[in-house]
Coordinates of C-alpha atoms (C1' of nucleotides) in Angstrom, one line a residue:
Chain A
M1 CA 9.9 -18.4 13.3
E2 CA 6.7 -19.3 11.4
H3 CA 4.2 -19.9 14.2
Y4 CA 1.8 -17.1 13.5
L5 CA -1.7 -17.0 14.9
T6 CA -3.8 -18.5 12.2
S7 CA -7.1 -16.8 12.9
V8 CA -5.4 -13.4 13.3
Q9 CA -3.8 -13.9 9.9
K10 CA -7.2 -14.8 8.5
C11 CA -8.8 -11.7 10.1
C12 CA -6.2 -9.5 8.4
T13 CA -6.8 -11.2 5.1
L14 CA -10.5 -10.6 5.4
L15 CA -10.1 -7.0 6.2
K16 CA -7.7 -6.4 3.3
V17 CA -10.3 -7.8 0.8
F18 CA -12.2 -4.5 1.5
I19 CA -9.3 -2.3 0.5
N20 CA -9.4 -3.0 -3.2
G21 CA -12.7 -4.7 -3.5
N22 CA -16.3 -3.7 -3.0
K23 CA -17.3 -1.6 -0.1
E24 CA -20.0 -4.0 1.0
W25 CA -19.8 -7.8 1.1
G26 CA -22.3 -10.5 1.9
V27 CA -21.2 -13.7 3.8
T28 CA -21.6 -15.8 0.7
D29 CA -19.6 -13.5 -1.5
L30 CA -16.7 -13.4 1.0
S31 CA -17.0 -17.2 1.4
K32 CA -16.4 -17.6 -2.3
E33 CA -13.7 -14.9 -2.5
L34 CA -11.7 -16.3 0.4
Q35 CA -12.6 -20.0 -0.1
W36 CA -13.7 -20.3 3.5
S37 CA -16.9 -22.0 4.8
K38 CA -19.8 -19.7 5.3
G39 CA -19.8 -20.5 9.0
A40 CA -16.2 -19.4 9.3
V41 CA -16.7 -16.2 7.4
H42 CA -19.8 -15.4 9.5
K43 CA -18.0 -16.1 12.8
M44 CA -15.1 -13.8 11.7
L45 CA -17.4 -11.0 10.7
S46 CA -19.5 -11.1 13.8
T47 CA -16.4 -11.1 16.0
L48 CA -15.0 -8.1 14.1
E49 CA -18.3 -6.4 14.3
S50 CA -18.4 -6.7 18.0
E51 CA -15.1 -4.9 18.1
G52 CA -16.2 -2.1 15.8
F53 CA -13.8 -3.2 13.0
I54 CA -16.7 -4.2 10.8
K55 CA -20.3 -2.9 10.6
Q56 CA -23.4 -4.6 9.3
N57 CA -26.2 -2.8 7.4
P58 CA -29.3 -3.8 9.3
Q59 CA -31.5 -3.6 6.2
T60 CA -29.3 -5.3 3.6
K61 CA -27.3 -7.5 6.1
L62 CA -24.2 -6.6 4.1
Y63 CA -20.9 -6.0 5.9
S64 CA -18.5 -3.1 5.5
L65 CA -15.5 -1.7 7.4
G66 CA -16.2 -0.2 10.8
Y67 CA -15.3 3.1 12.3
T68 CA -12.6 1.7 14.7
L69 CA -10.5 1.3 11.6
L70 CA -10.9 5.1 10.9
E71 CA -9.6 5.7 14.4
L72 CA -6.6 3.5 13.9
G73 CA -5.8 4.8 10.5
N74 CA -5.9 8.4 11.8
K75 CA -3.6 7.4 14.7
V76 CA -1.1 5.9 12.2
K77 CA -0.9 9.3 10.4
H78 CA -0.7 11.4 13.5
D79 CA 1.9 9.2 15.1
D80 CA 4.1 9.1 12.0
D81 CA 7.4 10.9 12.4
W82 CA 7.8 11.6 8.7
V83 CA 4.3 13.2 8.5
S84 CA 4.9 15.5 11.5
F85 CA 8.4 16.4 10.4
S86 CA 7.3 17.2 6.8
R87 CA 4.0 19.0 7.3
S88 CA 5.4 22.6 7.3
Y89 CA 7.7 21.9 4.4
L90 CA 4.7 20.6 2.4
Q91 CA 2.8 23.7 3.2
Q92 CA 5.7 25.9 2.2
L93 CA 6.0 24.1 -1.2
A94 CA 2.2 24.2 -1.8
E95 CA 2.2 27.9 -1.1
L96 CA 5.0 28.6 -3.5
T97 CA 3.9 26.4 -6.4
K98 CA 0.1 26.2 -5.9
E99 CA 0.4 22.6 -7.1
S100 CA -0.4 19.4 -5.3
V101 CA 2.4 18.2 -3.0
C102 CA 2.9 15.0 -1.1
L103 CA 5.1 13.0 1.2
C104 CA 5.8 9.4 -0.1
I105 CA 7.3 6.7 2.1
R106 CA 8.3 3.1 1.5
D107 CA 6.6 0.3 3.5
H108 CA 8.3 -3.1 2.7
R109 CA 8.0 -3.4 -1.1
D110 CA 5.2 -0.8 -1.6
A111 CA 5.0 2.9 -1.6
I112 CA 2.3 5.1 0.1
Y113 CA 1.6 8.8 0.1
V114 CA 1.2 9.3 3.8
D115 CA 0.5 13.0 3.6
K116 CA -0.6 15.4 0.9
L117 CA -1.9 18.9 0.1
D118 CA -4.0 19.3 -3.0
S119 CA -3.6 22.3 -5.2
P120 CA -6.1 25.2 -4.6
L121 CA -6.4 25.9 -8.3
P122 CA -9.6 24.9 -10.1
I123 CA -7.7 22.6 -12.5
R124 CA -5.6 20.4 -10.3
F125 CA -4.4 16.9 -9.7
I126 CA -6.0 15.3 -6.7
I127 CA -3.6 13.0 -5.1
D128 CA -4.9 9.6 -4.2
A129 CA -3.2 9.2 -0.8
Y130 CA -3.1 6.6 1.9
R131 CA -3.1 3.7 -0.5
R132 CA -0.4 1.2 -1.3
F133 CA 1.1 1.2 -4.8
P134 CA 4.1 -0.3 -6.5
L135 CA 7.5 1.4 -6.0
Y136 CA 8.2 1.6 -9.7
A137 CA 4.9 3.4 -10.4
T138 CA 5.3 7.1 -9.7
S139 CA 8.1 9.7 -9.6
A140 CA 7.9 10.0 -5.8
S141 CA 8.2 6.2 -5.3
R142 CA 10.8 5.7 -8.0
V143 CA 13.1 8.2 -6.3
I144 CA 12.9 6.1 -3.1
L145 CA 13.5 2.9 -5.0
A146 CA 16.4 4.4 -7.0
F147 CA 18.3 5.1 -3.8
S148 CA 17.4 1.8 -2.1
P149 CA 19.8 -1.1 -2.1
E150 CA 19.7 -3.4 -5.2
E151 CA 17.9 -6.2 -3.3
M152 CA 15.0 -3.8 -3.1
W153 CA 15.1 -3.3 -6.8
D154 CA 14.8 -7.0 -7.2
A155 CA 12.0 -7.3 -4.7
A156 CA 10.1 -4.4 -6.2
L157 CA 10.4 -5.8 -9.7
E158 CA 9.7 -9.4 -8.8
E159 CA 5.9 -9.1 -9.1
P160 CA 4.3 -8.6 -12.6
I161 CA 4.7 -5.0 -13.6
T162 CA 1.4 -3.0 -13.9
A163 CA 1.1 -0.5 -16.8
F164 CA -1.0 2.4 -15.5
T165 CA -0.9 4.3 -18.8
E166 CA 0.4 3.8 -22.4
Q167 CA 3.7 5.4 -21.4
S168 CA 4.3 3.5 -18.2
L169 CA 7.6 1.8 -18.1
T170 CA 7.0 -2.0 -18.2
D171 CA 10.2 -3.5 -19.4
L172 CA 12.5 -4.5 -16.5
S173 CA 15.7 -3.2 -18.1
E174 CA 14.0 0.0 -19.0
I175 CA 12.9 0.5 -15.4
R176 CA 16.4 -0.3 -14.1
S177 CA 18.1 2.2 -16.3
R178 CA 15.5 4.8 -15.3
L179 CA 16.4 4.1 -11.7
E180 CA 20.1 4.5 -12.5
L181 CA 19.3 7.8 -14.2
I182 CA 17.5 9.0 -11.1
R183 CA 20.3 7.9 -8.9
S184 CA 22.9 9.8 -11.0
R185 CA 21.0 13.1 -11.3
G186 CA 19.5 13.0 -7.7
Y187 CA 15.8 13.6 -8.6
E188 CA 13.0 12.4 -10.9
I189 CA 10.8 14.2 -13.3
S190 CA 8.2 12.2 -15.3
S191 CA 5.0 12.7 -17.3
N192 CA 2.2 10.4 -18.3
M193 CA 3.6 7.4 -16.5
R194 CA 0.9 7.1 -13.8
N195 CA -1.7 9.5 -15.1
V196 CA -2.0 10.9 -18.6
G197 CA -1.4 14.7 -18.8
V198 CA 0.2 14.8 -15.3
T199 CA 3.8 15.6 -14.5
G200 CA 5.6 14.8 -11.2
I201 CA 8.8 16.2 -9.8
A202 CA 10.3 14.2 -6.9
A203 CA 13.4 14.4 -4.7
P204 CA 14.6 12.0 -1.9
I205 CA 15.1 12.7 1.8
Y206 CA 18.4 11.2 2.9
Q207 CA 18.7 9.7 6.4
A208 CA 21.7 9.9 8.7
D209 CA 23.0 6.6 7.4
G210 CA 22.6 7.7 3.7
S211 CA 19.6 5.5 3.1
V212 CA 16.3 6.8 1.6
N213 CA 12.8 5.8 2.7
A214 CA 10.9 9.0 2.0
S215 CA 10.5 11.6 -0.8
I216 CA 8.7 14.8 -1.4
S217 CA 6.8 15.2 -4.7
L218 CA 5.1 17.9 -6.6
I219 CA 2.3 16.8 -9.0
G220 CA 0.3 18.8 -11.5
P221 CA -1.1 19.2 -15.0
S222 CA 1.8 18.9 -17.4
D223 CA 1.0 22.1 -19.4
R224 CA 1.2 24.1 -16.2
M225 CA 4.2 22.3 -14.8
E226 CA 6.4 22.4 -17.8
P227 CA 7.0 26.2 -17.9
N228 CA 8.0 26.0 -14.2
V229 CA 10.0 22.8 -14.0
D230 CA 13.3 24.6 -13.4
R231 CA 12.0 26.8 -10.6
W232 CA 10.0 24.1 -8.9
L233 CA 12.9 21.6 -9.1
S234 CA 15.4 23.9 -7.5
A235 CA 12.9 24.9 -4.7
L236 CA 12.2 21.2 -4.1
L237 CA 15.9 20.2 -4.1
Q238 CA 16.8 23.0 -1.7
M239 CA 14.0 21.9 0.6
T240 CA 14.8 18.2 0.6
K241 CA 18.5 19.0 1.1
E242 CA 17.6 21.0 4.2
M243 CA 15.3 18.2 5.4
S244 CA 18.0 15.6 4.9
R245 CA 20.4 17.8 6.9
L246 CA 17.9 18.0 9.7
V247 CA 17.5 14.3 10.0
G248 CA 21.2 13.9 10.4
Y249 CA 22.5 13.4 6.8
K250 CA 25.9 15.0 6.0
Chain B
M1 CA -24.5 -16.1 19.7
E2 CA -21.5 -15.7 21.9
H3 CA -18.9 -17.9 20.2
Y4 CA -16.6 -15.2 19.0
L5 CA -13.0 -16.0 17.8
T6 CA -10.9 -15.5 20.9
S7 CA -7.7 -14.6 19.2
V8 CA -9.3 -12.2 16.8
Q9 CA -11.0 -10.4 19.8
K10 CA -7.6 -10.2 21.5
C11 CA -6.0 -8.9 18.3
C12 CA -8.6 -6.1 18.2
T13 CA -8.0 -5.4 21.9
L14 CA -4.3 -5.1 21.3
L15 CA -4.7 -2.7 18.4
K16 CA -7.1 -0.5 20.3
V17 CA -4.5 0.0 23.1
F18 CA -2.6 2.1 20.5
I19 CA -5.6 4.5 19.9
N20 CA -5.5 6.3 23.3
G21 CA -2.2 5.1 24.6
N22 CA 1.4 5.6 23.6
K23 CA 2.4 5.5 20.0
E24 CA 5.1 2.9 20.6
W25 CA 5.0 -0.1 22.9
G26 CA 7.4 -2.8 24.0
V27 CA 6.4 -6.4 24.4
T28 CA 6.8 -6.2 28.2
D29 CA 4.7 -3.0 28.5
L30 CA 1.9 -4.5 26.5
S31 CA 2.2 -7.7 28.5
K32 CA 1.6 -5.7 31.7
E33 CA -1.1 -3.5 30.1
L34 CA -3.1 -6.5 28.8
Q35 CA -2.2 -9.0 31.4
W36 CA -1.1 -11.5 28.8
S37 CA 2.1 -13.6 28.8
K38 CA 5.0 -12.1 27.0
G39 CA 5.0 -15.0 24.6
A40 CA 1.4 -14.4 23.7
V41 CA 1.9 -10.7 23.1
H42 CA 5.0 -11.3 21.0
K43 CA 3.2 -13.9 18.9
M44 CA 0.3 -11.5 18.3
L45 CA 2.6 -8.6 17.4
S46 CA 4.7 -10.6 15.0
T47 CA 1.6 -12.0 13.3
L48 CA 0.2 -8.5 12.9
E49 CA 3.5 -7.2 11.7
S50 CA 3.6 -9.9 8.9
E51 CA 0.3 -8.5 7.8
G52 CA 1.3 -4.8 7.9
F53 CA -1.0 -4.0 10.7
I54 CA 1.9 -3.3 13.1
K55 CA 5.5 -2.2 12.4
Q56 CA 8.6 -2.7 14.5
N57 CA 11.4 -0.1 14.8
P58 CA 14.5 -2.1 14.0
Q59 CA 16.6 0.0 16.3
T60 CA 14.5 0.2 19.4
K61 CA 12.5 -3.0 18.8
L62 CA 9.4 -1.1 19.8
Y63 CA 6.1 -1.7 18.0
S64 CA 3.7 0.8 16.5
L65 CA 0.6 0.7 14.2
G66 CA 1.3 -0.2 10.6
Y67 CA 0.4 1.4 7.3
T68 CA -2.2 -1.1 6.3
L69 CA -4.4 0.4 9.0
L70 CA -3.9 3.8 7.2
E71 CA -5.2 2.2 4.0
L72 CA -8.2 0.6 5.8
G73 CA -9.1 3.9 7.7
N74 CA -9.0 5.8 4.4
K75 CA -11.3 3.2 2.8
V76 CA -13.8 3.6 5.7
K77 CA -14.0 7.3 5.0
H78 CA -14.2 7.1 1.3
D79 CA -16.8 4.4 1.4
D80 CA -19.0 6.2 3.9
D81 CA -22.3 7.4 2.5
W82 CA -22.7 10.2 4.9
V83 CA -19.3 11.6 4.1
S84 CA -19.8 11.6 0.3
F85 CA -23.3 12.9 0.7
S86 CA -22.3 15.8 3.0
R87 CA -19.0 16.9 1.4
S88 CA -20.4 19.7 -0.8
Y89 CA -22.6 21.0 2.0
L90 CA -19.7 21.2 4.4
Q91 CA -17.8 23.1 1.8
Q92 CA -20.7 25.5 1.3
L93 CA -21.0 26.1 5.0
A94 CA -17.2 26.6 5.4
E95 CA -17.2 29.1 2.5
L96 CA -20.0 31.1 4.1
T97 CA -18.9 31.2 7.7
K98 CA -15.1 30.8 7.4
E99 CA -15.4 28.7 10.6
S100 CA -14.6 25.0 11.1
V101 CA -17.3 22.6 10.1
C102 CA -17.8 18.9 10.6
L103 CA -20.0 15.9 10.0
C104 CA -20.7 13.9 13.2
I105 CA -22.2 10.4 13.2
R106 CA -23.2 8.0 15.9
D107 CA -21.5 4.6 16.1
H108 CA -23.1 2.4 18.7
R109 CA -22.8 4.4 22.0
D110 CA -20.1 6.8 20.7
A111 CA -19.8 9.8 18.4
I112 CA -17.2 10.4 15.7
Y113 CA -16.5 13.4 13.5
V114 CA -16.1 11.5 10.2
D115 CA -15.4 14.5 8.1
K116 CA -14.4 18.1 8.7
L117 CA -13.0 21.3 7.1
D118 CA -10.9 23.5 9.3
S119 CA -11.4 27.3 9.2
P120 CA -9.0 29.2 6.9
L121 CA -8.6 32.0 9.4
P122 CA -5.4 32.4 11.5
I123 CA -7.3 32.0 14.8
R124 CA -9.4 28.9 14.4
F125 CA -10.6 25.8 16.1
I126 CA -8.9 22.7 14.7
I127 CA -11.4 19.9 14.9
D128 CA -10.0 16.6 16.3
A129 CA -11.7 14.3 13.9
Y130 CA -11.8 10.5 13.3
R131 CA -11.8 9.8 17.1
R132 CA -14.5 8.3 19.2
F133 CA -15.9 10.4 22.0
P134 CA -19.0 10.3 24.3
L135 CA -22.4 11.2 22.8
Y136 CA -23.1 13.7 25.6
A137 CA -19.8 15.6 25.0
T138 CA -20.2 18.1 22.1
S139 CA -23.0 20.1 20.5
A140 CA -22.8 17.9 17.4
S141 CA -23.1 14.6 19.3
R142 CA -25.7 15.9 21.8
V143 CA -28.0 16.7 18.9
I144 CA -27.8 13.2 17.7
L145 CA -28.4 11.8 21.2
A146 CA -31.3 14.1 21.8
F147 CA -33.1 12.8 18.8
S148 CA -32.3 9.1 19.5
P149 CA -34.7 6.8 21.4
E150 CA -34.5 7.0 25.2
E151 CA -32.8 3.6 25.4
M152 CA -29.9 5.4 23.7
W153 CA -29.9 8.1 26.4
D154 CA -29.6 5.4 29.0
A155 CA -26.8 3.6 27.2
A156 CA -24.9 6.8 26.6
L157 CA -25.2 7.9 30.2
E158 CA -24.5 4.5 31.7
E159 CA -20.7 4.9 31.8
P160 CA -19.2 7.5 34.2
I161 CA -19.5 11.0 32.8
T162 CA -16.2 12.7 31.8
A163 CA -16.0 16.4 32.4
F164 CA -13.9 18.0 29.7
T165 CA -14.0 21.5 31.1
E166 CA -15.3 23.3 34.2
Q167 CA -18.5 24.0 32.4
S168 CA -19.2 20.5 31.1
L169 CA -22.5 19.1 32.1
T170 CA -21.8 16.2 34.5
D171 CA -25.1 15.7 36.4
L172 CA -27.3 13.1 34.8
S173 CA -30.6 15.1 35.2
E174 CA -28.8 18.2 33.9
I175 CA -27.8 16.4 30.8
R176 CA -31.2 14.9 30.3
S177 CA -33.0 18.2 30.5
R178 CA -30.4 19.6 28.1
L179 CA -31.3 16.9 25.7
E180 CA -35.0 17.7 26.1
L181 CA -34.2 21.3 25.3
I182 CA -32.4 20.3 22.1
R183 CA -35.3 18.1 21.1
S184 CA -37.8 20.9 21.6
R185 CA -35.9 23.6 19.8
G186 CA -34.4 21.4 17.1
Y187 CA -30.7 22.4 17.4
E188 CA -27.9 22.9 19.9
I189 CA -25.7 25.9 20.7
S190 CA -23.2 25.5 23.4
S191 CA -20.0 27.1 24.7
N192 CA -17.1 26.0 26.8
M193 CA -18.5 22.5 27.3
R194 CA -15.8 20.6 25.4
N195 CA -13.2 23.3 24.9
V196 CA -12.9 26.6 26.8
G197 CA -13.6 29.7 24.6
V198 CA -15.1 27.6 21.9
T199 CA -18.7 27.7 20.7
G200 CA -20.5 25.0 18.6
I201 CA -23.7 25.2 16.7
A202 CA -25.2 21.9 15.6
A203 CA -28.3 20.6 13.8
P204 CA -29.5 17.1 13.1
I205 CA -30.0 15.3 9.8
Y206 CA -33.3 13.4 9.8
Q207 CA -33.6 10.1 8.0
A208 CA -36.6 8.8 6.1
D209 CA -37.9 7.0 9.2
G210 CA -37.5 10.1 11.3
S211 CA -34.4 8.8 13.2
V212 CA -31.2 10.8 13.6
N213 CA -27.7 9.3 13.3
A214 CA -25.8 12.3 11.9
S215 CA -25.4 16.0 12.4
I216 CA -23.7 19.0 11.0
S217 CA -21.8 21.3 13.2
L218 CA -20.1 24.7 13.1
I219 CA -17.3 25.3 15.6
G220 CA -15.2 28.4 16.3
P221 CA -13.9 30.8 18.9
S222 CA -16.8 32.1 21.0
D223 CA -16.0 35.8 20.5
R224 CA -16.2 35.4 16.7
M225 CA -19.2 33.1 16.8
E226 CA -21.4 35.1 19.1
P227 CA -22.1 38.1 16.8
N228 CA -23.0 35.7 14.0
V229 CA -25.0 33.0 15.9
D230 CA -28.3 34.0 14.3
R231 CA -27.0 34.1 10.7
W232 CA -25.0 30.9 11.1
L233 CA -27.8 29.0 12.8
S234 CA -30.4 29.9 10.1
A235 CA -27.9 28.9 7.4
L236 CA -27.2 25.6 9.1
L237 CA -30.9 24.8 9.7
Q238 CA -31.8 25.5 6.1
M239 CA -29.0 23.2 5.0
T240 CA -29.8 20.3 7.3
K241 CA -33.5 20.6 6.4
E242 CA -32.5 20.3 2.7
M243 CA -30.2 17.4 3.5
S244 CA -32.9 15.6 5.5
R245 CA -35.4 16.1 2.6
L246 CA -32.9 14.6 0.2
V247 CA -32.4 11.4 2.3
G248 CA -36.2 10.9 2.3
Y249 CA -37.4 12.7 5.4
K250 CA -40.8 14.5 5.0
Chain C
dA1 C1' -51.0 -19.2 -2.6
dA2 C1' -47.4 -22.3 -2.6
dA3 C1' -43.0 -23.7 -3.8
dC4 C1' -38.5 -22.0 -4.5
dA5 C1' -34.0 -20.0 -4.3
dG6 C1' -31.6 -17.0 -2.3
dT7 C1' -29.9 -14.9 2.0
dG8 C1' -27.5 -14.7 6.9
dT9 C1' -27.2 -17.5 10.9
dT10 C1' -26.6 -21.4 14.2
dC11 C1' -24.8 -25.7 16.0
dA12 C1' -22.1 -30.0 17.9
dC13 C1' -18.0 -32.3 17.2
dT14 C1' -13.2 -33.4 16.2
dA15 C1' -9.0 -31.8 14.5
dT16 C1' -6.2 -28.1 15.3
dA17 C1' -4.4 -24.0 17.0
dT18 C1' -3.1 -21.6 21.1
dG19 C1' -1.3 -19.8 25.8
dT20 C1' 1.9 -21.1 29.2
dG21 C1' 6.2 -20.2 31.6
dA22 C1' 10.6 -21.2 31.6
dA23 C1' 14.9 -20.6 29.0
dC24 C1' 17.6 -18.0 25.6
dG25 C1' 20.8 -14.5 23.7
dA26 C1' 21.6 -9.7 23.2
dA27 C1' 21.7 -5.3 24.9
dT28 C1' 22.2 -2.1 28.4
dT29 C1' 23.2 -0.7 33.0
dA30 C1' 25.7 -1.1 37.7
Chain D
dT1 C1' 32.2 -8.4 35.0
dA2 C1' 27.9 -9.2 37.0
dA3 C1' 23.2 -8.0 37.0
dT4 C1' 19.3 -6.5 34.9
dT5 C1' 16.1 -6.0 31.3
dC6 C1' 14.7 -6.5 26.9
dG7 C1' 12.7 -9.2 22.8
dT8 C1' 12.5 -13.8 21.3
dT9 C1' 11.9 -19.0 21.2
dC10 C1' 10.1 -23.5 22.4
dA11 C1' 7.3 -28.0 23.5
dC12 C1' 3.3 -29.5 25.4
dA13 C1' -1.2 -29.6 27.8
dT14 C1' -5.5 -27.4 26.9
dA15 C1' -8.8 -24.7 24.9
dT16 C1' -10.2 -23.2 20.4
dA17 C1' -11.8 -23.0 15.7
dG18 C1' -13.5 -25.0 11.0
dT19 C1' -16.8 -28.1 9.1
dG20 C1' -21.0 -28.8 6.6
dA21 C1' -25.6 -29.6 7.4
dA22 C1' -29.7 -27.5 9.2
dC23 C1' -32.1 -23.3 10.3
dA24 C1' -35.0 -19.1 9.8
dC25 C1' -35.9 -15.6 7.0
dT26 C1' -36.7 -12.8 2.7
dG27 C1' -38.1 -12.0 -1.8
dT28 C1' -39.3 -14.1 -6.1
dT29 C1' -41.3 -17.3 -9.1
dT30 C1' -44.5 -20.5 -10.3

DNA sequence: AAACAGTGTTCACTATATGTGAACGAATTA
DNA sequence: TAATTCGTTCACATATAGTGAACACTGTTT
């Protein structure tokens, strides 16, 4: 089936421009960005505005995302089974470690932190949650990828690899052997791959059928993480083992 | 101008069904709810799914909101000028009072809490943020309505009034005189109107032109709020006065 | 003060996308 | 095994959407 609704696809394309782009756009700018006629852009924007998906600044006439999307995004989070299931575990882990913790899930060929708790300490890593990023990028997402079928490895590594830091893995064979390492030891610990001076510890949640679509991760400043790696890792593994059992994994 | 894009309007209508309705929908259910043909509903859902705005459970075949909406909703919050401007003030107020605090804004004829901090105390009021509600409903939103032009009063009171508790104001003249009271004293304190046993204290943020589109509110269990009302109110008023000054109000 | 160069916005028309409603296969229930 | 109910597919008649030029406005430049 390939008969999608054209104008709905275009509507989604337009909204997505706002995710990684500017927070405000003019009609002409969007027209250039999307290669649509000004008339088409304007008609799309005013339709979306009438629905609360877009708002227009009365002074500057520029458009930005509307509050109905805030409602929808909040509903996604509150309806999510992984989020409601994991909340108390995240709190427990945050309490114990005083570091930032998060729940990572896979959505198609991307990863997203769908829930998080930031460390209460003055020096802390603030997790940039609710945003899509590549599966190979962080310890939490690499754990998910490692335990996914090989087709997923291919899909995730198909697009050009982004290096987030100097120490990011960029070579395909390097990434693949890293994934094999994760698969064999059952967890991931990495430093400086997504953010310099930051260490992440991540473990997978196994589902009833043995597949993995979610992971729990602990992220903090490397110098504070390193002395505690063994303690935090065993606490994390114990927790994810228990969580896996509860969702039916044997 | 009335030539909106029909299928985009319908796409928005479909997505909004998920906000207040079930978290999962089948094609037939949505077809009945929206009075569209099954074919049309299916085509819309599969288009939105291909864009990540909707996801389908492979087992049950039921549809729910997709993670791209989580990304968009998060962007709305992070791009919002009121949210970034108010964050430190909310923290300050939360620190002082140990009660839940929030930032309320008006969007057309609705109110939304666009940011919040929940009380750290074991007994606390958890603010249901990021959801639209009527302007007449809570102390925070009534403050905004009170200082809005009278056309807004008419618009907000046009729809049938929802009573959230036994003590909610439902009579139109009762609401209007309440708004006049708020306008004359410059703040709102109310109990049991949205939630039984809960008291809210709210004050407006005035913009450069004297208009009001945002307010700060303090919400907590009535028995803990009452002994502190005077202290909290003066702290709140001092804060909103300072905030109003900073956005250009004289 | 006048011309200009930007906006966002509007419009009528033709090519194009879209909703219909019946038919399909796959589950699930009787 | 028959009946029901689900999501999904399809071809065609009909309603919709993109075009690109013209518009009204704003602020700037001459």
